[in-house]
CSV table of C-alpha atoms in Angstrom, one decimal:
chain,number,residue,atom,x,y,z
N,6,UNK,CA,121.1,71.5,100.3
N,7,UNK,CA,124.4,72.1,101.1
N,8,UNK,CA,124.2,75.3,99.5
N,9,UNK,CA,121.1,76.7,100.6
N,10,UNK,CA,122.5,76.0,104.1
N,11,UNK,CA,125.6,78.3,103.7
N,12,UNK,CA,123.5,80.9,101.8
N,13,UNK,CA,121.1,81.4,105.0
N,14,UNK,CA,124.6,81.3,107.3
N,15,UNK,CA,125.6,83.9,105.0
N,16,UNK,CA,122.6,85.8,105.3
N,17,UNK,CA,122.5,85.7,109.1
N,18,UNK,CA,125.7,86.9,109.4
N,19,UNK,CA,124.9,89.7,107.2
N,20,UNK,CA,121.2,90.8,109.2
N,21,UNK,CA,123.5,90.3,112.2
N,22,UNK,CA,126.7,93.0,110.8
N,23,UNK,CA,123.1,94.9,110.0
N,24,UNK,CA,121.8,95.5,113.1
N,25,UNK,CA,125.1,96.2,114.7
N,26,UNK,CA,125.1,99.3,111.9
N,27,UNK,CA,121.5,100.3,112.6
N,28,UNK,CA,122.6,99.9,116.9
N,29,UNK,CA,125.7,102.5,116.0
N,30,UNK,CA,123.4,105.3,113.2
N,31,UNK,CA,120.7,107.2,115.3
N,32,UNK,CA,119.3,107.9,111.4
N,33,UNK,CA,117.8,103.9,111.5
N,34,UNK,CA,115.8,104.4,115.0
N,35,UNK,CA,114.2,108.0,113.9
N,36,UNK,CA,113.5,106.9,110.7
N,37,UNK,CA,112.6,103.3,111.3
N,38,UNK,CA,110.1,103.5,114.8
N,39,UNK,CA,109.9,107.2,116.1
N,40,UNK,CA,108.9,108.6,112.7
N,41,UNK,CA,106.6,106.1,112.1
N,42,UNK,CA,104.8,105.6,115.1
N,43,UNK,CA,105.1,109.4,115.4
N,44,UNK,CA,103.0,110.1,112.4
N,45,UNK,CA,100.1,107.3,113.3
N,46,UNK,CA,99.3,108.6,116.5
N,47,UNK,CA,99.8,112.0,115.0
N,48,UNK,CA,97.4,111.6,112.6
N,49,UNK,CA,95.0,109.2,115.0
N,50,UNK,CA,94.7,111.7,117.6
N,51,UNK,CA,94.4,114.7,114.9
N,52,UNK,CA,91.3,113.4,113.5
N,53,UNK,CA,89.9,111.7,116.3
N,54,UNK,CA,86.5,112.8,116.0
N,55,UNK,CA,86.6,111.7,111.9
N,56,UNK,CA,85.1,115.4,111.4
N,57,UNK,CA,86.5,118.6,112.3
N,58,UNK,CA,83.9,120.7,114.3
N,59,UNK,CA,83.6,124.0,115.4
N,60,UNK,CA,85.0,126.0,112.1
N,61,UNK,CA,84.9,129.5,112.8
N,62,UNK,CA,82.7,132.1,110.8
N,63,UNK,CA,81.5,135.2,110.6
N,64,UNK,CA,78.0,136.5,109.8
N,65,UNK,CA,76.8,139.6,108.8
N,66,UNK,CA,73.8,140.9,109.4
N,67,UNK,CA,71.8,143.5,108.0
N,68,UNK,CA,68.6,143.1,109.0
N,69,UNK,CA,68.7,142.3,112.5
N,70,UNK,CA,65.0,141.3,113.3
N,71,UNK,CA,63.8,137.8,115.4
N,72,UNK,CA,64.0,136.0,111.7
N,73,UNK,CA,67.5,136.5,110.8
N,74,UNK,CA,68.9,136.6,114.6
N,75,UNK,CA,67.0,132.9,114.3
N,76,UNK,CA,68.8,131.7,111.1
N,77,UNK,CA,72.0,132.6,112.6
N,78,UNK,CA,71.2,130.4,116.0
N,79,UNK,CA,70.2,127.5,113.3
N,80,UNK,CA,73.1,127.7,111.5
N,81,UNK,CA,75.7,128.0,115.0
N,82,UNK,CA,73.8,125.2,116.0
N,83,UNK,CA,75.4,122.7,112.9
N,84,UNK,CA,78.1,121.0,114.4
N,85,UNK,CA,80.9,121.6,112.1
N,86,UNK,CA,80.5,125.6,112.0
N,87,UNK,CA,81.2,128.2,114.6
N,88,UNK,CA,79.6,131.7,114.7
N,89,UNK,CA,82.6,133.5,116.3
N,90,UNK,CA,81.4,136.7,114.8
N,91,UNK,CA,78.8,138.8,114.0
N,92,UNK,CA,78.6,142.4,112.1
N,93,UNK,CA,76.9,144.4,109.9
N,94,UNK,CA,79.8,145.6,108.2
N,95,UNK,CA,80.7,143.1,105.4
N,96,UNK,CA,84.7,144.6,104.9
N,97,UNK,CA,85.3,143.8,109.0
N,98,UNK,CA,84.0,140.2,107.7
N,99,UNK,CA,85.9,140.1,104.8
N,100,UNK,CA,89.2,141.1,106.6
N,101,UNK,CA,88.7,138.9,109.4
N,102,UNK,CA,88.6,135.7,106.6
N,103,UNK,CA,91.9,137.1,104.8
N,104,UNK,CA,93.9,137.1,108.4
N,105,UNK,CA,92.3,133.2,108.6
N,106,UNK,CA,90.6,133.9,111.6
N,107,UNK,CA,87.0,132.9,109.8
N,108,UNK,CA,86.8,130.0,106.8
N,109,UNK,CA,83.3,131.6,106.0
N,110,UNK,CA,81.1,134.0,105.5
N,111,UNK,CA,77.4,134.4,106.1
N,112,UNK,CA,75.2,137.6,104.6
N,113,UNK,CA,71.3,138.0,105.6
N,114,UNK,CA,70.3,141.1,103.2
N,115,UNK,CA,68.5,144.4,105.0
N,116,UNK,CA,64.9,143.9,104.8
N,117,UNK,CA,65.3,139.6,104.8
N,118,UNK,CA,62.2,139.3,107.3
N,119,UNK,CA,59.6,141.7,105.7
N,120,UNK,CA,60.7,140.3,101.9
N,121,UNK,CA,60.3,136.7,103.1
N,122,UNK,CA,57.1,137.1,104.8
N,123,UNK,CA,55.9,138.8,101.3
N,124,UNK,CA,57.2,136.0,98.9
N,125,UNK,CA,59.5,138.6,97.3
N,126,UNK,CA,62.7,135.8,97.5
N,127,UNK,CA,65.2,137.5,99.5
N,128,UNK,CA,68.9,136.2,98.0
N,129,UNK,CA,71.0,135.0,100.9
N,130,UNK,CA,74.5,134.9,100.5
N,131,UNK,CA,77.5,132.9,101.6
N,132,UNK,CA,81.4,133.0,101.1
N,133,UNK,CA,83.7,130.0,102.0
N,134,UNK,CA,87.8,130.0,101.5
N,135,UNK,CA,88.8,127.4,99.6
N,136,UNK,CA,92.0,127.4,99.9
N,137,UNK,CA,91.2,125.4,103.1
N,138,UNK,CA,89.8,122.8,101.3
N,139,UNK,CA,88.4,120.5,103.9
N,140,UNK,CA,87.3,123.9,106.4
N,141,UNK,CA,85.5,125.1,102.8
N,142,UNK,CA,83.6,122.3,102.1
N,143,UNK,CA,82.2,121.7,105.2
N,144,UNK,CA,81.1,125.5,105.9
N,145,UNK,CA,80.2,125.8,102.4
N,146,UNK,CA,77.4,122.1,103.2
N,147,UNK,CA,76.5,123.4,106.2
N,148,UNK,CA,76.0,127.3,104.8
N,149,UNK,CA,73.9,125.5,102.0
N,150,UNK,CA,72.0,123.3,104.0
N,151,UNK,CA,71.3,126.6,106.1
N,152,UNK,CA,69.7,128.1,103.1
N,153,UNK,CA,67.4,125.5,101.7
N,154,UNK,CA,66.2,125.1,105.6
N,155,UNK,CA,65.4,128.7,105.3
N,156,UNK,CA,63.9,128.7,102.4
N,157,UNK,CA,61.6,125.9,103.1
N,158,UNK,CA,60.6,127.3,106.5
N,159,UNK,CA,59.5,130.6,104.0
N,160,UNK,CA,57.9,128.2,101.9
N,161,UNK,CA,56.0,126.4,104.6
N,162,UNK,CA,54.6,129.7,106.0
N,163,UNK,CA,53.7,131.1,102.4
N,164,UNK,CA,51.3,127.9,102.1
N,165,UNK,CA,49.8,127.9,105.1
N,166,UNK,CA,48.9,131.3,105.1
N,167,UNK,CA,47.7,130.7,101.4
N,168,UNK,CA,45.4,127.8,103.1
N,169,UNK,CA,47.5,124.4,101.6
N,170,UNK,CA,47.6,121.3,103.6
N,171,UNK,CA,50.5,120.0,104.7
N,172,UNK,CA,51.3,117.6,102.1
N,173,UNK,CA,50.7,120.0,99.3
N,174,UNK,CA,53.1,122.8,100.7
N,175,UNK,CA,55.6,119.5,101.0
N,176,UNK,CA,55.0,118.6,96.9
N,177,UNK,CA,56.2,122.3,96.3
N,178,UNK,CA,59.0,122.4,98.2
N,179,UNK,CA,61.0,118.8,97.5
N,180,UNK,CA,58.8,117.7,94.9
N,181,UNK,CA,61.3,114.6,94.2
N,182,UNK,CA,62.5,113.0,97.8
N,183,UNK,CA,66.7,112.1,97.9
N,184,UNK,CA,67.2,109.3,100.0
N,185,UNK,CA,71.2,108.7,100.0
N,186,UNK,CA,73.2,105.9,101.7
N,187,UNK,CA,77.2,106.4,101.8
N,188,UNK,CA,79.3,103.2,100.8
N,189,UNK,CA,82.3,101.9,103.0
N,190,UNK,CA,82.0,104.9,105.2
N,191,UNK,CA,78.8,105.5,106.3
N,192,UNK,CA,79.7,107.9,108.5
N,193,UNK,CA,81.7,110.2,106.0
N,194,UNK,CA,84.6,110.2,108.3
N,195,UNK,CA,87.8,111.8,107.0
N,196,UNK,CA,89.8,109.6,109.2
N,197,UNK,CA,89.0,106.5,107.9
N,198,UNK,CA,89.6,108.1,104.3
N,199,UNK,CA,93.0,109.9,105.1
N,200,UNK,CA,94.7,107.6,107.4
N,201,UNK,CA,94.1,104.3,105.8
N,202,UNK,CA,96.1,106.5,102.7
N,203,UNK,CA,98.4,108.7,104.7
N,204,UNK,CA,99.5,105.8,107.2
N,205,UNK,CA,101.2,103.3,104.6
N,206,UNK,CA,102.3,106.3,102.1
N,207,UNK,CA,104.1,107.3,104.9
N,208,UNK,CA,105.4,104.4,105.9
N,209,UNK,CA,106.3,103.5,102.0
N,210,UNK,CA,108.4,106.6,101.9
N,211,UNK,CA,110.1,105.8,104.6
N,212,UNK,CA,111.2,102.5,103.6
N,213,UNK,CA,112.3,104.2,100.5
N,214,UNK,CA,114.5,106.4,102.6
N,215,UNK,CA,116.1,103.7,104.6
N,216,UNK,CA,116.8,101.2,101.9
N,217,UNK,CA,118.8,103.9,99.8
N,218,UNK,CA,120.5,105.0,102.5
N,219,UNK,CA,121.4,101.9,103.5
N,220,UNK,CA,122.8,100.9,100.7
N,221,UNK,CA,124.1,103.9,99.3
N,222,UNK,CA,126.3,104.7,102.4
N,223,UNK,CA,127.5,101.0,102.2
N,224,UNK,CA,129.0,102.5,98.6
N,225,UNK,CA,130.1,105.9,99.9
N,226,UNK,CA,132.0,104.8,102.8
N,227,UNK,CA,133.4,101.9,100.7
N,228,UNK,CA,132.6,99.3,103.2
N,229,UNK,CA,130.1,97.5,100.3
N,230,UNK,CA,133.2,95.2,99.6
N,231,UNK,CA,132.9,94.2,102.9
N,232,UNK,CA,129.7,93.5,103.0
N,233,UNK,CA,129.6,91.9,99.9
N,234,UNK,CA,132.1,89.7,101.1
N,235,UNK,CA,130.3,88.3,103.9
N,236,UNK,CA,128.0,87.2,101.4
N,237,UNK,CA,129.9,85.0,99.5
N,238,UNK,CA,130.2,87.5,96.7
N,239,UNK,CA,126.7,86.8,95.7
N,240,UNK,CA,124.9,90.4,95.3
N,241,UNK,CA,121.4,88.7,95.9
N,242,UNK,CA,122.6,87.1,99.4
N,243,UNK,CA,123.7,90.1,100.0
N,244,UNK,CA,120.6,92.4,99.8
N,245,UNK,CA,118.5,90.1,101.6
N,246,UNK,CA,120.6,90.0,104.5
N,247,UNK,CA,121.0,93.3,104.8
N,248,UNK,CA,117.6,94.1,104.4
N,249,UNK,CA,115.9,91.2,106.6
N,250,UNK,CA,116.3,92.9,110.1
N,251,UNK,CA,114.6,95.8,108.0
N,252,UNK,CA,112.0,93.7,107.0
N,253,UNK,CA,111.0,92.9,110.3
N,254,UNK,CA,110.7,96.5,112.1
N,255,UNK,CA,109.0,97.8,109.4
N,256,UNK,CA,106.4,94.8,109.1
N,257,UNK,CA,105.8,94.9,112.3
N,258,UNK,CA,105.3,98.8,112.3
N,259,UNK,CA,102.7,98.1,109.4
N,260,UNK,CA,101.0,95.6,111.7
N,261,UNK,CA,100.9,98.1,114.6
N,262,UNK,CA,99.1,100.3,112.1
N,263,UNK,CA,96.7,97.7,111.4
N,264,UNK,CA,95.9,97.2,114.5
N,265,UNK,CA,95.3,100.7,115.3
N,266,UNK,CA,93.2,101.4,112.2
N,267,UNK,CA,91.0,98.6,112.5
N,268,UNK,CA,91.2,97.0,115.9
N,269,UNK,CA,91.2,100.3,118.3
N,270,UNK,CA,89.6,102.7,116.3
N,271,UNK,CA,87.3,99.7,114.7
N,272,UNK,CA,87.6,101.4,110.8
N,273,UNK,CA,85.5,98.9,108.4
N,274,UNK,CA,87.3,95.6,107.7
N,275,UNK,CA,84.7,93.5,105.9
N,276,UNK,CA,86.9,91.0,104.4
N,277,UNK,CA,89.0,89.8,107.8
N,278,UNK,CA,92.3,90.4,109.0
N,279,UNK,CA,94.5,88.3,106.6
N,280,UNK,CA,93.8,90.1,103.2
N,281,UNK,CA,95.1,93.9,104.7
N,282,UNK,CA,97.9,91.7,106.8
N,283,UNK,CA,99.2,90.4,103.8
N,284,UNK,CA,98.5,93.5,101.7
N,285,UNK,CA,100.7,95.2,104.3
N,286,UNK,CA,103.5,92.5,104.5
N,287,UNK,CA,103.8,92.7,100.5
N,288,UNK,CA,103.5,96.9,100.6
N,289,UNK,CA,107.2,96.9,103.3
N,290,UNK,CA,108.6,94.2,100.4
N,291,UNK,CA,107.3,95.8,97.4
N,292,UNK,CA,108.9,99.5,98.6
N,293,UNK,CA,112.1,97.9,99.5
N,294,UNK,CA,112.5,96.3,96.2
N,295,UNK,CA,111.8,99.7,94.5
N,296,UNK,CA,114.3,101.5,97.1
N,297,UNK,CA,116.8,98.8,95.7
N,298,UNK,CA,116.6,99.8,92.3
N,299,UNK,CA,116.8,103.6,93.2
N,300,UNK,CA,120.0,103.4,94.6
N,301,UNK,CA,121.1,100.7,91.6
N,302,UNK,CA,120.2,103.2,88.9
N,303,UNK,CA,121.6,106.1,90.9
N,304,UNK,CA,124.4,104.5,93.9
N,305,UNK,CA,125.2,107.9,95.6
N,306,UNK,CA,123.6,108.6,98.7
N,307,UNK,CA,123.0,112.0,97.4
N,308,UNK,CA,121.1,111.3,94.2
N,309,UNK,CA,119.4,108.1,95.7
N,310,UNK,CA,118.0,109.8,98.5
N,311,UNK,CA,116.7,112.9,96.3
N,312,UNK,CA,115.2,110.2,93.5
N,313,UNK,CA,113.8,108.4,96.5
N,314,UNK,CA,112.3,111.6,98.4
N,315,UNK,CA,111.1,112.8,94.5
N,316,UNK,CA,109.5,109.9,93.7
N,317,UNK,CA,107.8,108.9,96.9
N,318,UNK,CA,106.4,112.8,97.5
N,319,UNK,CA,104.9,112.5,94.0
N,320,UNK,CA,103.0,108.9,95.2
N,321,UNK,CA,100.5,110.8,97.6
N,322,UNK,CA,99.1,112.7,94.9
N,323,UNK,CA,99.8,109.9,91.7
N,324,UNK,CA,98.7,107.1,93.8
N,325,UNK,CA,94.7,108.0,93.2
N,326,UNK,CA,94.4,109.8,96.6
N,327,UNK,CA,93.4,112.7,96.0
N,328,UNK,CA,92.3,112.6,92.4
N,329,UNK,CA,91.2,109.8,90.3
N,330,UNK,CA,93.6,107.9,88.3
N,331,UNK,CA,91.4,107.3,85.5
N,332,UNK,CA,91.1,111.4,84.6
N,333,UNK,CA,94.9,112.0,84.9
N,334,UNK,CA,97.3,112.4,81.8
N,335,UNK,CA,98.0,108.7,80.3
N,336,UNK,CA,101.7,109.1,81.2
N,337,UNK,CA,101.0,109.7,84.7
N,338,UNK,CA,97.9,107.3,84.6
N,339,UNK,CA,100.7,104.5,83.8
N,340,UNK,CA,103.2,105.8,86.4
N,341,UNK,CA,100.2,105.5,89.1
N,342,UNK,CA,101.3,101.5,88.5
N,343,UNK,CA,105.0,101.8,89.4
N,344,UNK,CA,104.2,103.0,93.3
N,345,UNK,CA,103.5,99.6,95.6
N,346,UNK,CA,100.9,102.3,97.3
N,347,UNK,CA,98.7,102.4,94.7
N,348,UNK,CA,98.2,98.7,94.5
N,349,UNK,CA,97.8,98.0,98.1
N,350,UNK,CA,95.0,101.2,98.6
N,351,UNK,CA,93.0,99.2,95.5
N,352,UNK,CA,93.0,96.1,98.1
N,353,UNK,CA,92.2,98.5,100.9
N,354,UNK,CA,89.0,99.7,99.1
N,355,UNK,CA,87.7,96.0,97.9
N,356,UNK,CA,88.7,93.8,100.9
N,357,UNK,CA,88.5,96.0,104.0
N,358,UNK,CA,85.6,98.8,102.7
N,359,UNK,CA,83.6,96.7,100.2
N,360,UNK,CA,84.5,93.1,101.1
N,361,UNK,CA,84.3,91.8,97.4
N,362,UNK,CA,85.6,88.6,96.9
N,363,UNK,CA,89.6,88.0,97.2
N,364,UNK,CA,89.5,86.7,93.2
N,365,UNK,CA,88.2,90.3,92.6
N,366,UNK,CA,92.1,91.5,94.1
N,367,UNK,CA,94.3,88.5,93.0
N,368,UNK,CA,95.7,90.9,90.4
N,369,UNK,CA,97.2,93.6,92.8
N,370,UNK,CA,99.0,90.9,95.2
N,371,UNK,CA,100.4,90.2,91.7
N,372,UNK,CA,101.3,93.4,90.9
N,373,UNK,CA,102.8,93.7,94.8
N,374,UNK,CA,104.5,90.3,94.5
N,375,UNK,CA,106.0,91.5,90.6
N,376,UNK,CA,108.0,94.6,92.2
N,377,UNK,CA,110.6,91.7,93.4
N,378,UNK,CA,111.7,91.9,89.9
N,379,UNK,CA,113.2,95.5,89.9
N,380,UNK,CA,116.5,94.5,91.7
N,381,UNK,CA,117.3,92.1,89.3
N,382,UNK,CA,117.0,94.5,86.6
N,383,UNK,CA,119.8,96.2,88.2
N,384,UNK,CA,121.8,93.4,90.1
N,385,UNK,CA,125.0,93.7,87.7
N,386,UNK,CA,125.1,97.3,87.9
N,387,UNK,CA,124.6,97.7,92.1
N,388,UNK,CA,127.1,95.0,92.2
N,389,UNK,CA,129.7,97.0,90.5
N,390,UNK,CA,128.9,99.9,92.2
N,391,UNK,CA,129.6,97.7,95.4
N,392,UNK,CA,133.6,97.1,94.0
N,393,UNK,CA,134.3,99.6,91.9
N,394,UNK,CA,131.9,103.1,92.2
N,395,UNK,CA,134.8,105.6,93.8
N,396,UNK,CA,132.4,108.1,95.3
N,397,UNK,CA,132.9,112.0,94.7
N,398,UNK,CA,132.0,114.1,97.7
């Protein structure tokens, strides 16, 4: 007992020299709260409306009667797209979408009225830049949608003139009925898709940043003999005091981000508060312990700090955000496991958008709770770093 007692003395006094360091380095407050809480209402306020609306595009029109001029009011009328322009000349259209005033383009053919009204299938045409991937997509869906509308309203006019009821022109034209229901997000919200991701990457990176730095200048400076020291020359005493009042502000940032997500803006959070809490709690320990044996393998501020920025950049994309896991490249289908983000958006997706069961998840708590490990792996080496590493500039 007597030993666990001076071991927590020791680690006060060490979160206490801590904060005095993060009071006197502007670096801790950017990195720790402005960047943070810069980025979440950033990214809260940029996709407030989950959907961006009003994307600009351009339509050309070469046949200029009642039937195309109605099409285009149709298609202005979605509420993602925009008509800012409209032409008959295809090149002003096409230079208007390489300057990136216009994500799309939509051509009515000459003669669109008098081939539709004859059942000669006039070919409507659209163009969408998709190197704006999210702008694309949605003018390409609306574009589409645009078409089939068209083409049934043709369709619907060729029966009736032909003298079919109702519900045999309907057989014709969507012979098989789609009836589609959207899971976890209902509402096909990009928000709730790209913050619950963007928010904690960011805020894993970050953690990266600071524990490296922390650490590393400790080296560089050669106040690490110091510090280590104050801890009774025990490395492990060490690193948890220095990294508690760390712990802290960047938990409670990760709960302010909770509580953003899923109390203000009300994203879905099926299974309760306490699985993402404590998915949260174990993603600011998990990157921390990671950060830890970044600057152990590597203890200059320089190369920690590059490793750190390397290796947490490459997360957004390995992580399973953007593409899925399962279809990468078996080497970077196994390094999708050694980022804490990865494990904690697998408990987002059951707990808070499906609400499965928590014995469903166990494994990735596990898997959060298992990055403790990495700074032991590397205790003997950080710890001579810490007395004898002579830094070269």
């Amino acid at each position: 007992m007597t030993s666990i007692k001076v071991g927590l003395q020791r680690i006060w006094l060490i979160a206490k020299r801590e904060v005095g360091r993060m009071c006197v380095h502007p670096i801790y407050f950017f990195c720790m709260i402005v960047a943070p809480i810069g980025c979440l209402f950033f990214m809260i306020t940029l996709m407030e409306k989950g959907l961006p609306a009003n994307l600009p595009a351009a339509v050309v029109d070469m046949d200029n009667t009642p039937a195309s001029r109605n099409l285009i009011r149709q298609l202005d009328a979605f509420g993602q797209t925009s008509v800012k322009i409209q032409t008959r000349s295809f090149e002003e259209a096409r230079k208007e979408m390489q300057k990136g005033n216009i994500y799309g383009i939509y051509y009515i053919p000459k003669d669109f009225q008098q081939e539709a009204s004859t059942g000669k299938q006039p070919r409507i045409s659209f163009y969408t830049n998709g190197a704006y991937l999210i702008a694309g997509s949605l003018l390409f869906r609306d574009m589409k949608a645009m078409s089939v509308l068209a083409g049934g309203a043709v369709g619907l006019q060729t029966g009736q003139a032909k003298g079919y009821t109702g519900e045999q022109i309907m057989g014709q034209l969507q012979p098989i009925v789609i009836d589609t229901h959207a899971i976890g997000n209902p509402w096909l919200n990009y928000s709730v898709y790209l913050n619950n991701s963007i928010l904690p990457g960011i805020l894993q990176i970050l953690i990266f940043l600071i524990t490296v730095y922390s650490i590393g200048t400790e080296i560089k400076y050669k106040t690490s003999r110091d510090w280590l020291h104050v801890g009774n020359n025990s490395i492990t005493v060490a690193v948890i005091g220095k990294l508690l009042p760390h712990t802290i502000i960047f938990t409670i940032i990760g709960l302010l981000t909770c509580a953003i997500l899923y109390g203000y803006n009300a994203f879905p959070l099926y299974s309760g508060w306490m699985p993402m809490i404590s998915a949260m709690f174990l993603l600011v320990i998990a990157s921390q312990a990671v950060g830890v044996f970044m600057i152990g393998v590597l203890p200059t501020v320089r190369l920690g700090l590059s490793f750190a920025s390397l290796f947490g950049m490459l997360g957004f994309s390995i992580c399973g955000l953007s593409f899925p896991v399962s279809d990468m490249y078996p080497p970077l289908h196994a390094l999708s496991y050694l980022y804490p983000l990865r494990h904690y958006l697998l408990i987002y997706i059951d707990q808070a958008l499906n609400g499965r069961d928590l014995i469903y998840t166990w494994g990735e708590y596990i898997w959060l709770l298992g990055f403790i490990i990495l700074p032991f792996l590397i205790r003997k080496n950080l710890k001579k770093a810490m007395l004898y590493f002579h830094y070269i500039p």
